Amino acid sequence: MKRPLPPVIPLEEIRQARERIAPHVLRTPLVRLDLGGRDVYLKLENLQPIGSFKLRGASNAMLLADRETLRDGVWTASAGNMAQGVAWCARAFGVPCRVVVPDHAPAAKTEAVQRLGASIVRVPFPEWWQILVTHEWKDGRGLFVHPVSDRNVMAGNGTIGLEIAEDLADVDTVIVPYGGGGLSCGIGSALRSLKPNVKVFAVEIETAAPLAPSLAAGKPVEVTYTPSFVDGMGSRGILEEMWPLARNLLAASLVVTLRQVADAVRTLAERAHVVAEGAGAAALAAVHAGLASEGKVVGIVSGGNIDTAKLVRILQGEVP
């Protein structure tokens, strides 16, 4: 069932989330990347136990659920990273977990989900997208953790914003990969309260970038969705309940190409010794492209779950 969302996730909810999830997640480092004198910093969420920031939101949502709600287990719809976050928490709670994934979900992520003990159901992308839109699935049982627009999930994501504000007091810009908006709006909520002058930008991939034209049109628009190796972000449209938050909290959306993202994945591996998936490298791709790179810039390396074969091709200079 959809629940209306506020125009900003309250700071107190984000602070409470930090206390709640602290025993379960890593406070990730913020490291400087030398890019010819530019002040660029990387928030390394790829270092979380599941290789992605999603553990923050999944932990907060499940820790807030009562045992009766969890009696029938938990389920989510995810291309891979939220699936791992929910599966990780379900294993810790000792409850069953089912994950609905789109048919193009990468093996590196689905195999990790299965190692955590969750069961996987593959469906065509349109069917999977409808679950995100309606919050319903005919075979869904137990607690549903929406990967994007769950308020508790966004509060968990917002804890990243708290850490950035503490670790880089004079931050000017934060660039966040945009899949459905849960990460960018969570971080944006925290920074809007703590540092209202900081600009938070979304970054999208050219093959699945609905936010940029939606912001330009002043209303949600749909685009053609083309699957790519950048599987952790992008969609065919803006989730209705997320539009007010995205419009309120994000300065703009920066659109990058597949080549730019592949080059950024390689740069992170070669220069920072960081393994990032496509979405995790998108913020650096935007910086390399000269987009929103003024002042001290933080790029969110949202995850590092990339198929080995794809990573090898990227390191060889190819675009998978």
Tab-separated table of N, CA and C in Angstrom, residues 8-21 60 151-152 154-163 185-191 193-194:
chain	number	residue	atom	x	y	z
A	8	VAL	N	10.228	16.409	2.500
A	8	VAL	CA	11.595	16.178	2.956
A	8	VAL	C	11.516	15.181	4.103
A	9	ILE	N	12.460	14.236	4.150
A	9	ILE	CA	12.495	13.293	5.268
A	9	ILE	C	13.029	14.041	6.488
A	10	PRO	N	12.275	14.067	7.598
A	10	PRO	CA	12.691	14.862	8.763
A	10	PRO	C	14.070	14.458	9.289
A	11	LEU	N	14.841	15.459	9.673
A	11	LEU	CA	16.190	15.218	10.166
A	11	LEU	C	16.183	14.296	11.381
A	12	GLU	N	15.210	14.432	12.246
A	12	GLU	CA	15.164	13.608	13.448
A	12	GLU	C	15.000	12.128	13.096
A	13	GLU	N	14.221	11.836	12.062
A	13	GLU	CA	14.067	10.446	11.629
A	13	GLU	C	15.387	9.888	11.102
A	14	ILE	N	16.147	10.721	10.408
A	14	ILE	CA	17.442	10.286	9.883
A	14	ILE	C	18.427	10.063	11.029
A	15	ARG	N	18.415	10.943	12.011
A	15	ARG	CA	19.310	10.780	13.167
A	15	ARG	C	18.948	9.523	13.957
A	16	GLN	N	17.671	9.278	14.123
A	16	GLN	CA	17.249	8.059	14.820
A	16	GLN	C	17.642	6.817	14.034
A	17	ALA	N	17.551	6.915	12.725
A	17	ALA	CA	17.954	5.787	11.879
A	17	ALA	C	19.438	5.482	12.075
A	18	ARG	N	20.259	6.528	12.171
A	18	ARG	CA	21.695	6.305	12.355
A	18	ARG	C	21.971	5.522	13.636
A	19	GLU	N	21.310	5.889	14.725
A	19	GLU	CA	21.505	5.165	15.978
A	19	GLU	C	21.029	3.724	15.850
A	20	ARG	N	19.916	3.544	15.148
A	20	ARG	CA	19.298	2.218	15.033
A	20	ARG	C	20.163	1.254	14.222
A	21	ILE	N	20.735	1.743	13.120
A	21	ILE	CA	21.450	0.851	12.205
A	21	ILE	C	22.944	0.776	12.487
A	60	ASN	N	17.185	-0.232	8.414
A	60	ASN	CA	16.277	0.648	9.148
A	60	ASN	C	14.827	0.196	9.006
A	151	ARG	N	9.610	5.267	3.309
A	151	ARG	CA	10.104	6.388	4.124
A	151	ARG	C	11.244	5.959	5.050
A	152	ASN	N	11.132	4.772	5.631
A	152	ASN	CA	12.173	4.290	6.535
A	152	ASN	C	13.453	3.954	5.786
A	154	MET	N	14.438	5.561	3.063
A	154	MET	CA	15.065	6.852	2.750
A	154	MET	C	15.734	7.467	3.970
A	155	ALA	N	15.140	7.276	5.150
A	155	ALA	CA	15.786	7.773	6.369
A	155	ALA	C	17.121	7.073	6.577
A	156	GLY	N	17.157	5.768	6.308
A	156	GLY	CA	18.424	5.046	6.400
A	156	GLY	C	19.440	5.556	5.397
A	157	ASN	N	18.984	5.798	4.173
A	157	ASN	CA	19.880	6.355	3.155
A	157	ASN	C	20.405	7.722	3.571
A	158	GLY	N	19.563	8.496	4.237
A	158	GLY	CA	19.934	9.847	4.641
A	158	GLY	C	21.092	9.896	5.616
A	159	THR	N	21.380	8.771	6.275
A	159	THR	CA	22.508	8.757	7.210
A	159	THR	C	23.830	9.024	6.486
A	160	ILE	N	23.871	8.751	5.194
A	160	ILE	CA	25.065	9.084	4.407
A	160	ILE	C	25.274	10.595	4.416
A	161	GLY	N	24.195	11.348	4.318
A	161	GLY	CA	24.277	12.801	4.350
A	161	GLY	C	24.811	13.314	5.679
A	162	LEU	N	24.409	12.675	6.769
A	162	LEU	CA	24.929	13.071	8.083
A	162	LEU	C	26.443	12.899	8.129
A	163	GLU	N	26.920	11.777	7.606
A	163	GLU	CA	28.353	11.496	7.641
A	163	GLU	C	29.139	12.462	6.767
A	185	CYS	N	17.263	11.515	-2.575
A	185	CYS	CA	16.328	12.281	-1.743
A	185	CYS	C	16.575	12.068	-0.251
A	186	GLY	N	17.092	10.895	0.111
A	186	GLY	CA	17.478	10.688	1.507
A	186	GLY	C	18.647	11.566	1.880
A	187	ILE	N	19.696	11.549	1.044
A	187	ILE	CA	20.863	12.400	1.287
A	187	ILE	C	20.470	13.870	1.197
A	188	GLY	N	19.655	14.205	0.201
A	188	GLY	CA	19.213	15.589	0.041
A	188	GLY	C	18.437	16.095	1.235
A	189	SER	N	17.641	15.227	1.843
A	189	SER	CA	16.880	15.623	3.030
A	189	SER	C	17.798	15.981	4.185
A	190	ALA	N	18.809	15.144	4.422
A	190	ALA	CA	19.741	15.412	5.516
A	190	ALA	C	20.499	16.715	5.287
A	191	LEU	N	20.990	16.912	4.071
A	191	LEU	CA	21.785	18.109	3.794
A	191	LEU	C	20.932	19.359	3.715
A	193	SER	N	18.599	20.072	5.684
A	193	SER	CA	18.446	20.514	7.071
A	193	SER	C	19.754	20.994	7.675
A	194	LEU	N	20.856	20.327	7.347
A	194	LEU	CA	22.133	20.630	7.986
A	194	LEU	C	22.943	21.690	7.249
